[in-house]
Tab-separated table of C-alpha atoms and ligand atoms in Angstrom:
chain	number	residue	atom	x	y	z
X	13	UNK	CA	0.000	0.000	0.000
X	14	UNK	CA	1.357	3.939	-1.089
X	15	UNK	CA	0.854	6.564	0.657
X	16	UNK	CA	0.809	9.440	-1.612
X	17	UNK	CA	3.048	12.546	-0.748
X	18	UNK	CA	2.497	16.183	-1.817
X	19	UNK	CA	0.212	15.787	-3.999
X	20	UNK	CA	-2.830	15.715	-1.512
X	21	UNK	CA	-2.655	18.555	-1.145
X	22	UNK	CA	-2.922	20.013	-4.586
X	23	UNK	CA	-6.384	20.616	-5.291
X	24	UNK	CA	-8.096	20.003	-8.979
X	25	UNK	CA	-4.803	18.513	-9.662
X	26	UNK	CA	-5.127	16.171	-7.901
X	27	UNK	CA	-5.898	13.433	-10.777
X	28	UNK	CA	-3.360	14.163	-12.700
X	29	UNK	CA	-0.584	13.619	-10.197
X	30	UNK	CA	-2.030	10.801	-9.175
X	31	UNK	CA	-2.693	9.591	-12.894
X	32	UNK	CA	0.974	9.976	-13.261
X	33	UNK	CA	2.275	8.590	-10.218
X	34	UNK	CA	0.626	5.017	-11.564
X	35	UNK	CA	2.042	5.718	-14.685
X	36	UNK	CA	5.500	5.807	-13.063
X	37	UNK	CA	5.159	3.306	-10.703
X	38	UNK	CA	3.720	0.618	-13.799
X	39	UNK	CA	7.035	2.281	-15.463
X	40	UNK	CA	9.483	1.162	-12.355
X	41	UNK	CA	7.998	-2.059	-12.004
X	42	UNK	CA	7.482	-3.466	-15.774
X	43	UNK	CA	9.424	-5.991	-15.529
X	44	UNK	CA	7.403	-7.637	-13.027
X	45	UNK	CA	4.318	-8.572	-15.576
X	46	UNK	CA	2.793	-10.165	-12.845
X	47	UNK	CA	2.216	-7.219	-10.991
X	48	UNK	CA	-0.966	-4.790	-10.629
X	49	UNK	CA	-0.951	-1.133	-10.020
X	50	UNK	CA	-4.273	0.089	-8.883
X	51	UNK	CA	-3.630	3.849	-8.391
X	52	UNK	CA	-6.821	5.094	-6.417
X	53	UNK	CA	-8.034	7.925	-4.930
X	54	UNK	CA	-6.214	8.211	-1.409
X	55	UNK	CA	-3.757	5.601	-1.718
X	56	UNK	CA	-2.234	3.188	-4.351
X	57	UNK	CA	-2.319	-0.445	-3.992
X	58	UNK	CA	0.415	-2.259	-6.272
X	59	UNK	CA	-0.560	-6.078	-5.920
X	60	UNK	CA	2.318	-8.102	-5.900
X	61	UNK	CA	0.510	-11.251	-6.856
X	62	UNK	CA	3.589	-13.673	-5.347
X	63	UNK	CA	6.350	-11.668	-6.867
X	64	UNK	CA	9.025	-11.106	-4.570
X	65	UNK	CA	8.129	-7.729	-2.181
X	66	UNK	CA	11.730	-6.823	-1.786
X	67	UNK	CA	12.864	-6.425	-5.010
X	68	UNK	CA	9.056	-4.324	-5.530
X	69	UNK	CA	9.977	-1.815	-2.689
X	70	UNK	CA	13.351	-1.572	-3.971
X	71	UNK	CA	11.903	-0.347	-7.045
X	72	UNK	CA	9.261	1.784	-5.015
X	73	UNK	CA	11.608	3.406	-3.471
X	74	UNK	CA	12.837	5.511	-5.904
X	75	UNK	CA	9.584	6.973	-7.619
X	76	UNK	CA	9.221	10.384	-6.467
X	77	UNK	CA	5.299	11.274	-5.439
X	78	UNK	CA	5.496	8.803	-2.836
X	79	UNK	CA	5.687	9.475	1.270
X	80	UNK	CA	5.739	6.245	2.618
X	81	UNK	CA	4.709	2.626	1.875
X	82	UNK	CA	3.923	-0.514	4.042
X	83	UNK	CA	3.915	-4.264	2.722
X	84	UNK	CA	0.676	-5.628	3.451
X	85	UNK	CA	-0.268	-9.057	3.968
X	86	UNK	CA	-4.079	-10.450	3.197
X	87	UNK	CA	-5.215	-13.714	4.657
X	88	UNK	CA	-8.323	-15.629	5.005
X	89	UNK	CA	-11.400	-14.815	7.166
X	90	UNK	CA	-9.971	-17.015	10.619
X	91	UNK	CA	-7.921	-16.282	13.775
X	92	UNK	CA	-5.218	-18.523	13.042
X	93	UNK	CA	-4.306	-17.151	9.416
X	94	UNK	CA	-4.046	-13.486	11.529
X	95	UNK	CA	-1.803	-14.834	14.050
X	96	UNK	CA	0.148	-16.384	11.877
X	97	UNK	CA	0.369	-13.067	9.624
X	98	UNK	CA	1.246	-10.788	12.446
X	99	UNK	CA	3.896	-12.999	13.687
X	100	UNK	CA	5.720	-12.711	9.783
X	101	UNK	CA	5.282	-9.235	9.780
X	102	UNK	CA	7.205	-9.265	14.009
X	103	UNK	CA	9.717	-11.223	12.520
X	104	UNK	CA	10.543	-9.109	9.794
X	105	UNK	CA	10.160	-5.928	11.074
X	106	UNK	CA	11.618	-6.143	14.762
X	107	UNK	CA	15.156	-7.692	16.474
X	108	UNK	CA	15.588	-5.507	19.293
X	109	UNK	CA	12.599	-5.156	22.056
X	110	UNK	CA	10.116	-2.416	21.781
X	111	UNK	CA	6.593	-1.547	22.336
X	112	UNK	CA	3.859	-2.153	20.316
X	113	UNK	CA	-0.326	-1.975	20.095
X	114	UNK	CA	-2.959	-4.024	17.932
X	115	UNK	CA	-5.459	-1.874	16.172
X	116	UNK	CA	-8.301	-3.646	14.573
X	117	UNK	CA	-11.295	-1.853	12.295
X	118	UNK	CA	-13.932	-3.584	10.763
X	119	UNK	CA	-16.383	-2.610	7.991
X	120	UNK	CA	-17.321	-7.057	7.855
X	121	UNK	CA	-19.506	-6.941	11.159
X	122	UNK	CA	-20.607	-10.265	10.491
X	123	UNK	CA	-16.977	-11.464	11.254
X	124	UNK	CA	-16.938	-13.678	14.722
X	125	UNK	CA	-14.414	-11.563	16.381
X	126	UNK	CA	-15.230	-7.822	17.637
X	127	UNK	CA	-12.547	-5.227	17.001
X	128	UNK	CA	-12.030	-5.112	20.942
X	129	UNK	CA	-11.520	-8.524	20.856
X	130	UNK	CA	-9.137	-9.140	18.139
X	131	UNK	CA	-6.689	-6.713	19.363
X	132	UNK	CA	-6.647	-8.241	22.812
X	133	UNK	CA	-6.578	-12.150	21.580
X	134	UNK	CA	-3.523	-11.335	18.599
X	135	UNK	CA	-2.155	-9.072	21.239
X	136	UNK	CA	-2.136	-11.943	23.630
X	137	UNK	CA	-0.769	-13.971	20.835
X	138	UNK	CA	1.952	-12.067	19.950
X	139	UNK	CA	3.492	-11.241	23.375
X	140	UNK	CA	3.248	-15.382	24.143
X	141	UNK	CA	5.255	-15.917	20.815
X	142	UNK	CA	7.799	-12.841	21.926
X	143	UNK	CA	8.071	-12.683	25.363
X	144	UNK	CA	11.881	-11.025	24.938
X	145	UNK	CA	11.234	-8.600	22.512
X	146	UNK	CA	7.371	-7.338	22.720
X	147	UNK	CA	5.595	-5.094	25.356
X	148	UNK	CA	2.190	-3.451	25.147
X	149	UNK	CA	1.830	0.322	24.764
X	150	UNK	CA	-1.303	1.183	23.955
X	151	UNK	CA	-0.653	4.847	24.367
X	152	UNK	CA	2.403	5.557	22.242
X	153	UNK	CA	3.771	2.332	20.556
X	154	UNK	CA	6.727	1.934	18.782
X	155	UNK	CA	4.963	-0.104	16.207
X	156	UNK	CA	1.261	-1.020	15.417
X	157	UNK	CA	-0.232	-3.515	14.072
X	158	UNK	CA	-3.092	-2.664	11.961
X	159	UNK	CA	-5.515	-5.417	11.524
X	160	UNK	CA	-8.384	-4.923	9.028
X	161	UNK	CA	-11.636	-7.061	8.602
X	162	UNK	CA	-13.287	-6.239	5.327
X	163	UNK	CA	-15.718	-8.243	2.724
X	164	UNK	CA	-13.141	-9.932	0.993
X	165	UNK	CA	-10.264	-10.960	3.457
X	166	UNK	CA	-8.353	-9.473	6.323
X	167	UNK	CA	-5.141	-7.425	6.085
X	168	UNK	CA	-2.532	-6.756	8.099
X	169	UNK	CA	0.581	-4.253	7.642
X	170	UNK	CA	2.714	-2.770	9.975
X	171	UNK	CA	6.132	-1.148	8.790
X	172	UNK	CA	5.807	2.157	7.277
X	173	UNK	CA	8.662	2.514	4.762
X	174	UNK	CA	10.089	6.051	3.920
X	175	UNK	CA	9.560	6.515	-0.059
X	176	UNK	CA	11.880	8.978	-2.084
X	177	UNK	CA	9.185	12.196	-1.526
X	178	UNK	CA	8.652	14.832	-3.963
X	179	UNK	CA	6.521	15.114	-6.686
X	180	UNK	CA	5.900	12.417	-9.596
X	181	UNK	CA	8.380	12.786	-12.447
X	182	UNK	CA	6.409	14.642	-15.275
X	183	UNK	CA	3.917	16.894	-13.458
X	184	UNK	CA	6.300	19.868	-13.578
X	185	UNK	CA	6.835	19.877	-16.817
X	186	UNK	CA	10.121	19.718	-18.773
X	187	UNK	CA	13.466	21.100	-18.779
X	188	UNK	CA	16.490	20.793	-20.486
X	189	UNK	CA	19.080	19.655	-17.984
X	190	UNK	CA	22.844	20.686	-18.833
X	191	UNK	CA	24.655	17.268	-17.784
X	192	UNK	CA	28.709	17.441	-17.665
X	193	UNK	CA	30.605	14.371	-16.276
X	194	UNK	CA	31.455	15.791	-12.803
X	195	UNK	CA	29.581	15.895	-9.551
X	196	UNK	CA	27.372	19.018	-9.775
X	197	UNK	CA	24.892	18.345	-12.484
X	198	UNK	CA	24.053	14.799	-12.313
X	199	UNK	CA	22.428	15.767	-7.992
X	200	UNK	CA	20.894	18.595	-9.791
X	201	UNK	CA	19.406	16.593	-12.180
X	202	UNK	CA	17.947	14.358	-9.342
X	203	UNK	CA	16.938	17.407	-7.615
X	204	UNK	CA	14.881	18.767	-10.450
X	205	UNK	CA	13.252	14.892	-11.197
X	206	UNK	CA	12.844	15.125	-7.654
X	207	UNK	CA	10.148	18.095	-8.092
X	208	UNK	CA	8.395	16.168	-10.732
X	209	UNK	CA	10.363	18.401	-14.201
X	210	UNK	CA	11.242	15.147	-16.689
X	211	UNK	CA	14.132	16.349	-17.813
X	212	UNK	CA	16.043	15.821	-21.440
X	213	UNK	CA	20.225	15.437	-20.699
X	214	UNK	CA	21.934	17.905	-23.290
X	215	UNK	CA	25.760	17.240	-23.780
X	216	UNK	CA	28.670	19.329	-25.045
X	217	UNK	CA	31.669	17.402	-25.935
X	218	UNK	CA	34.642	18.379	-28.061
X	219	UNK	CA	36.736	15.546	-30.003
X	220	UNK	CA	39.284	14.945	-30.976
X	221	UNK	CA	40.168	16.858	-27.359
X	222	UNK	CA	37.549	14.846	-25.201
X	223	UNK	CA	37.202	11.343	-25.583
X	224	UNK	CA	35.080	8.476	-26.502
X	225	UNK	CA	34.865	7.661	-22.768
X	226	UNK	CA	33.699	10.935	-21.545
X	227	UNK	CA	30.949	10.860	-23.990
X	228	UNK	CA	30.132	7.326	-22.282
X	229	UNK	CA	30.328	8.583	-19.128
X	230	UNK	CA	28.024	11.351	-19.020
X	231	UNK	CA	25.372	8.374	-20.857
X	232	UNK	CA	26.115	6.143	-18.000
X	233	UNK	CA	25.453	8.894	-15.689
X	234	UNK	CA	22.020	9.226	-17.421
X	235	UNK	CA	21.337	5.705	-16.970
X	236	UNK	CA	21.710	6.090	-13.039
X	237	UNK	CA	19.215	8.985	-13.146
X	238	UNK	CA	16.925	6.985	-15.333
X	239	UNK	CA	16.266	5.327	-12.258
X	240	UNK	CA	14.343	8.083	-11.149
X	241	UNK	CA	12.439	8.603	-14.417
X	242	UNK	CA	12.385	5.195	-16.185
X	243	UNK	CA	14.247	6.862	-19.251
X	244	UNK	CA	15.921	9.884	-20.098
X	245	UNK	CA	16.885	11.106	-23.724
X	246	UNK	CA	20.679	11.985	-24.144
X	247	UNK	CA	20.921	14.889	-26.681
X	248	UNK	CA	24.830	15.087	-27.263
X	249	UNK	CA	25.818	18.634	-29.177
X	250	UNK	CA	29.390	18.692	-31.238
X	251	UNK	CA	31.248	21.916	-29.284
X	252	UNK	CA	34.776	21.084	-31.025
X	253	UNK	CA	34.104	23.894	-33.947
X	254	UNK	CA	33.020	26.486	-30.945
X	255	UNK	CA	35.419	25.975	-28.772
X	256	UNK	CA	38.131	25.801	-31.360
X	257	UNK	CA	37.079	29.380	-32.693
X	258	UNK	CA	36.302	30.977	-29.174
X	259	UNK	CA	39.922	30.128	-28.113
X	260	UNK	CA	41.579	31.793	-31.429
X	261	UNK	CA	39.546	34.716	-31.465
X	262	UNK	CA	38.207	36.095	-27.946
X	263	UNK	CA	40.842	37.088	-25.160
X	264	UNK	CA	41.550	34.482	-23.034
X	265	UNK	CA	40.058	36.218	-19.772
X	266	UNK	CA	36.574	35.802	-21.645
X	267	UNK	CA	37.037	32.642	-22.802
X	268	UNK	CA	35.084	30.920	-20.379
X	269	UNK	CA	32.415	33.263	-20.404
X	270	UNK	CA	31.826	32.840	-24.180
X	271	UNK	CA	32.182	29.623	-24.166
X	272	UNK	CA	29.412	29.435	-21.094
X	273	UNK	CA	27.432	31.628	-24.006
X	274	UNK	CA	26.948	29.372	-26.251
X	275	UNK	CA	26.080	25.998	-24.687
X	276	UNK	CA	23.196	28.466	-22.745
X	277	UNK	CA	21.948	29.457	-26.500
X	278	UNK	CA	22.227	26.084	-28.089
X	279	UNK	CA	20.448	24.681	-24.677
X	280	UNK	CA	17.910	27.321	-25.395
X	281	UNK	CA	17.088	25.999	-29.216
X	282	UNK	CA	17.244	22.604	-28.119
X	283	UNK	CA	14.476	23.523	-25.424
X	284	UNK	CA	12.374	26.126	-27.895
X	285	UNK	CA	12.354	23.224	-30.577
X	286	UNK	CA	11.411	20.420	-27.876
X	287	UNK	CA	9.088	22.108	-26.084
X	288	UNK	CA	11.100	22.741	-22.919
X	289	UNK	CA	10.355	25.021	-20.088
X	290	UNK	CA	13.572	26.011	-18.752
X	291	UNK	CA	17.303	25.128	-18.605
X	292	UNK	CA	18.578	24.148	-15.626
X	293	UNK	CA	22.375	23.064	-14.623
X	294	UNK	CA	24.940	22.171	-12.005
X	295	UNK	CA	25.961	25.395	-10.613
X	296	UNK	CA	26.389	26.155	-6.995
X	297	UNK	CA	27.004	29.707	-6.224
X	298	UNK	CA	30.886	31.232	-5.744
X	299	UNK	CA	31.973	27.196	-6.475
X	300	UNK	CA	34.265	28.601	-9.367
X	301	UNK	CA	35.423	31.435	-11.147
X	302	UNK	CA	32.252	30.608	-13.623
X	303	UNK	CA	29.912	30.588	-10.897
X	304	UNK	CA	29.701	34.163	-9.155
X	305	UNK	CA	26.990	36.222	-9.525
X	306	UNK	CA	28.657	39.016	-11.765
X	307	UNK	CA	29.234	35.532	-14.254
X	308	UNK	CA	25.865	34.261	-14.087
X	309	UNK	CA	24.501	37.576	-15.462
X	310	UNK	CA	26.700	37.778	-17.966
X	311	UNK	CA	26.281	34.033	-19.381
X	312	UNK	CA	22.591	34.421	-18.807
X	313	UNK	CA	21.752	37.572	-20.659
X	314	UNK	CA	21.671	35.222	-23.898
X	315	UNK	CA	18.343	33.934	-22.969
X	316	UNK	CA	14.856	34.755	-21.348
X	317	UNK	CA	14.028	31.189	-20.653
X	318	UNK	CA	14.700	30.563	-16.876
X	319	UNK	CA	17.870	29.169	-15.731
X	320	UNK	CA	17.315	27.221	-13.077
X	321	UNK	CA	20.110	25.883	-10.273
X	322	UNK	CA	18.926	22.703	-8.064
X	323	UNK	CA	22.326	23.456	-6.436
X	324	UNK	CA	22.891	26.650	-5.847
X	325	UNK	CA	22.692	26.857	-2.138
X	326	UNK	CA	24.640	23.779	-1.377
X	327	UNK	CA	28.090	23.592	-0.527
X	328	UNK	CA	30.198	21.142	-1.753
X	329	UNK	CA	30.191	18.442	0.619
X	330	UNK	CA	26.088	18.645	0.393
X	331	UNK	CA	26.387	17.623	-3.218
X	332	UNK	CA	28.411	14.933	-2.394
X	333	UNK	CA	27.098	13.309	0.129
X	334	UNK	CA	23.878	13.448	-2.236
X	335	UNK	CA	25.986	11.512	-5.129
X	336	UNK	CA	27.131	9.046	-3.195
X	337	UNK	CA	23.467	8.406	-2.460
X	338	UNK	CA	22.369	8.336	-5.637
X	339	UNK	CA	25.318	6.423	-7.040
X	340	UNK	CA	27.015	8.485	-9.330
X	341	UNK	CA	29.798	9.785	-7.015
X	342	UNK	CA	32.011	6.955	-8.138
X	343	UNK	CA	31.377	7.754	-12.173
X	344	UNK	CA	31.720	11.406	-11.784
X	345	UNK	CA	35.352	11.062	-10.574
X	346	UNK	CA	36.653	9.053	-12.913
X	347	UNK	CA	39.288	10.861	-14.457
X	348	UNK	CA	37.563	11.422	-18.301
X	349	UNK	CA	38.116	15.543	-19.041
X	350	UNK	CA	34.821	16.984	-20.481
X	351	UNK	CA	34.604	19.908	-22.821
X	352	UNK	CA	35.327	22.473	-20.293
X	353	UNK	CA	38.346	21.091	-18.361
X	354	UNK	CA	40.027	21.064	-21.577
X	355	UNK	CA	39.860	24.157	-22.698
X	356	UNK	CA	39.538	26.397	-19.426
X	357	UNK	CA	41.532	29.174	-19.246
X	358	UNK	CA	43.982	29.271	-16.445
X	359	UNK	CA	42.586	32.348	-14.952
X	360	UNK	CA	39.256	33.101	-16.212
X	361	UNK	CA	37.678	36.095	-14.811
X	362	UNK	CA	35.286	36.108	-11.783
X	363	UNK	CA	33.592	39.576	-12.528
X	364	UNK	CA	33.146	39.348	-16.482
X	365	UNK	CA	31.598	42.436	-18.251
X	366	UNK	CA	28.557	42.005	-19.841
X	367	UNK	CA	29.639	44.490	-22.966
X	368	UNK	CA	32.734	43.290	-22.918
X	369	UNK	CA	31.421	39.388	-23.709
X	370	UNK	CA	29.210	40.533	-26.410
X	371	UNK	CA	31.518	42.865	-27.849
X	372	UNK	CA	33.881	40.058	-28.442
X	373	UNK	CA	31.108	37.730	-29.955
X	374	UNK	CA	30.376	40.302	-32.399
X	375	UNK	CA	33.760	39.170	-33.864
X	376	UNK	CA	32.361	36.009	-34.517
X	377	UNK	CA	29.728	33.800	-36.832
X	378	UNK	CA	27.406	33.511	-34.071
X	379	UNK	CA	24.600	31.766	-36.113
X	380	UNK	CA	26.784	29.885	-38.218
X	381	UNK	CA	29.132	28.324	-35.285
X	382	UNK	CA	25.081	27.580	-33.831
X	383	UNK	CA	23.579	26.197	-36.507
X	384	UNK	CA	26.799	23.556	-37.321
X	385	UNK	CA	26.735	22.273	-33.903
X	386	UNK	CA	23.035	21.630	-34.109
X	387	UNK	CA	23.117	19.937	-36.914
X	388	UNK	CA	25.663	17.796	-35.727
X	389	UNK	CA	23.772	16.533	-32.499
X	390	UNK	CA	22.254	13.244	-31.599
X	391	UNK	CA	19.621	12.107	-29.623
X	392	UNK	CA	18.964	8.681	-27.748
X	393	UNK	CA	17.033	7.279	-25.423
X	394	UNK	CA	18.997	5.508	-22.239
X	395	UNK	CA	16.925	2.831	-19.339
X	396	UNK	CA	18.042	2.751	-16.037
X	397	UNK	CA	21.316	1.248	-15.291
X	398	UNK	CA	22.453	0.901	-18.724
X	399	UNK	CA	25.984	0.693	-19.722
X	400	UNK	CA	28.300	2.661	-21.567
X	401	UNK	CA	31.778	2.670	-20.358
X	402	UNK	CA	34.347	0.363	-21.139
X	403	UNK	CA	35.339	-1.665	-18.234
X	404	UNK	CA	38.561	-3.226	-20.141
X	405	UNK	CA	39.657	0.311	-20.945
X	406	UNK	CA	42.743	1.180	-18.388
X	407	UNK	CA	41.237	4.220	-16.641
X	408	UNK	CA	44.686	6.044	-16.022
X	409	UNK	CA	45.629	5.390	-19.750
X	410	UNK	CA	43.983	8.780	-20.582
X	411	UNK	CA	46.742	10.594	-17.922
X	412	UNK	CA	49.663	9.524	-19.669
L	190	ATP	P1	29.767	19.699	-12.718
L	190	ATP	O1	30.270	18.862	-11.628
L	190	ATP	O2	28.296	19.608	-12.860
L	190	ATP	O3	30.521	19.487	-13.997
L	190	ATP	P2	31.413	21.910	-12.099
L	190	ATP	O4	31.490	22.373	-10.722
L	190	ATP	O5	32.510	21.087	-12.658
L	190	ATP	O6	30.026	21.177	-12.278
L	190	ATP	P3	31.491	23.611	-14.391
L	190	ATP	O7	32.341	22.620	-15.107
L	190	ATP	O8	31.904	25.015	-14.321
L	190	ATP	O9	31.181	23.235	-12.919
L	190	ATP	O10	30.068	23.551	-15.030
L	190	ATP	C1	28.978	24.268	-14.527
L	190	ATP	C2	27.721	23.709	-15.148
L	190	ATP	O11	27.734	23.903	-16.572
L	190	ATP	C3	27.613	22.223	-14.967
L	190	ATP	O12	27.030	21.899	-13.728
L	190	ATP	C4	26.711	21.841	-16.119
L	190	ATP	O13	25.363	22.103	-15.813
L	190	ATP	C5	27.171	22.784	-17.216
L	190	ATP	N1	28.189	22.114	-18.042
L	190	ATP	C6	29.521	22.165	-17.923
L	190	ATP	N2	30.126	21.399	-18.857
L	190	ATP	C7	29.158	20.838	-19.583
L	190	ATP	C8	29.128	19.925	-20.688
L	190	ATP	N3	30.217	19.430	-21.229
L	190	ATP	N4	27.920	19.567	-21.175
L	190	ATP	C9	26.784	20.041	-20.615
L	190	ATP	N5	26.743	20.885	-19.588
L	190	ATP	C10	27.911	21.282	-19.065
L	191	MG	MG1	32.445	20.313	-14.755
């Protein structure tokens, strides 16, 4: 049984969060063709129909829209099936002592046992079966045991499991999500699927100067956030030409700010011709010398879409304690340079000048340099967990 999150609270929208919270969860769990997703009003019931429940709430766990969850167990209309229930559900749940209560409801009153009744017989029950570990507290329990006699059967649950929160992936909209191969952007990514944007990866990269494995990486990336989404599309844009003319022609103090420039604009197009909201990326204010505010106004002032910033307010140890949560810490540091590494400028300036930047772009083919690298870029579609990098490949072979 789900427990919805947030979205109770949102009024005639109601239905369609909860529309697309079954739509995720059926995503998360197709594998399992056995199982039934009945998304209802107040709460969702995903019926497991004997497939295995741990590798279901593993699943469950990381669709955003839900609070919390609890395994259920239904068992025939007798005594004996409930005892035998509540003692799995003990055994499961509890190895050090603690308190606990039996709360029965009813809506079969033609079942033998009153509500006052059951809870005091299965409570009796239970303490004789775990004298060492179980005490009554009827007041404030560490754990209850819900017992419920209805038409059909009686069910019992008692763990409440913590689900990933937020809102369901999709309701917000989506946004074009500026995905390097470091830390920063992939836990902004999962911060914006987190608050229900689906979100499109696009990906500068710069051969001959970046490699085949940094390309792979930033897919394999994708494929851990996919986890969160059931699939992301990887839109990879050619910046070799860009980067190649930004570095002749613009001084090398506003290198990095013209550079910024022009992944923001072609981010832009790709989001005006897909029918994206916003942009939003990895930054995380004062981190680097790209990332001030004086920097962020000058890179910005290409667009009027929003930019948005999951990150901006963390500090660095935040974001990676978050990664190592989600599981991409460990990709993100392998040592593959992306597009920027390679060609930043050993002291780029912290306060650019709007003029200046645009003054120095006026030197260039703005719209030509553009419409190359869109032409140039490919789109695919990457599932959770799936591969890219090349395990045989020496990772330290790229140093030398
Ligand atoms: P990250 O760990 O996300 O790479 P960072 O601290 O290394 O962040 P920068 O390299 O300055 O910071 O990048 C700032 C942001 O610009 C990134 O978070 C990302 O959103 C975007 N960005 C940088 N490089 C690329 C790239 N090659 N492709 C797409 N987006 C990029
Ligand atoms: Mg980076």
């Amino acid at each position: 049984m789900v427990r919805y999150g947030e979205l109770s609270t949102k009024g005639h929208n109601k239905k369609n969060f909860i529309d697309r919270l079954g739509t995720n969860v059926r995503k998360a769990l197709h594998d399992f063709t056995d199982v039934k997703v009945h998304a209802n009003q107040d709460r969702m019931h995903v019926i497991l129909n004997g497939v295995d429940s741990e590798a279901v709430m593993k699943r469950l766990k990381q669709v955003f829209g839900i609070q919390t969850f609890s395994p259920v167990l239904k068992v025939d209309k007798n005594f004996g099936a409930v005892c035998e229930a509540a003692k799995t559900l003990i055994e499961k749940q509890v190895s050090q002592p603690v308190t606990f209560k039996v709360e029965t409801k009813r809506s079969d009153h033609n079942f033998e046992m009153g509500t006052f009744e059951m809870n005091r017989q299965l409570g009796g029950y239970l303490l004789e079966q775990f004298p060492d570990l179980l005490t009554v507290d009827v007041h404030n329990p560490a754990i209850e045991i819900r017992v419920e006699i209805r038409g059909n059967g009686i069910y019992l649950m008692s763990e409440i499991i913590k689900g990933a929160g937020g809102l369901p992936v999709g309701t917000a909209g989506k946004g074009m999500m500026m995905l390097s191969g470091g830390i920063d952007s992939p836990v902004a990514a999962y911060l914006a699927l987190k608050r229900g944007v689906s979100l499109e990866m696009v990906h500068f990269y710069s051969p001959p100067y970046t490699s085949e494995q940094a390309l792979a990486k930033a897919k394999e990336l994708t494929g851990k956030l996919a986890r969160y989404a059931g699939s992301i599309r990887f839109i990879q844009v050619p910046f070799t030409e860009i980067q190649e003319t930004v570095k002749e022609k613009v001084p090398e103090g506003y290198l990095m700010t013209v550079q910024r420039r022009f992944m923001l604009r072609l981010a832009v197009e790709l989001a005006n011709r897909r029918k994206g909201l916003a942009i939003f990326n990895g930054e995380s204010l004062g981190q680097v010398a790209s990332q001030t505010m004086e920097s962020m106004r000058a890179i910005e002032a290409v667009t009027n879409l929003p930019v948005l910033r999951p990150v901006l307010s963390y500090d660095k140890t935040e974001i990676i304690k978050i990664a190592e949560d989600i599981d991409t810490y460990n990709l993100s540091i392998l040592p593959y340079e992306d597009c920027c590494t390679v060609f930043t400028p050993p002291s780029p300036k912290t306060k650019p000048n709007l003029e200046k930047a645009t003054k120095y772009e006026g030197w260039l083919d703005v719209d030509g340099l553009m419409e190359r690298a869109l032409k140039g870029v490919k789109i695919e579609e990457i599932h959770a967990d799936q591969e890219f990098l090349n395990q045989n490949e020496d990772v330290f072979a790229e140093l030398l």
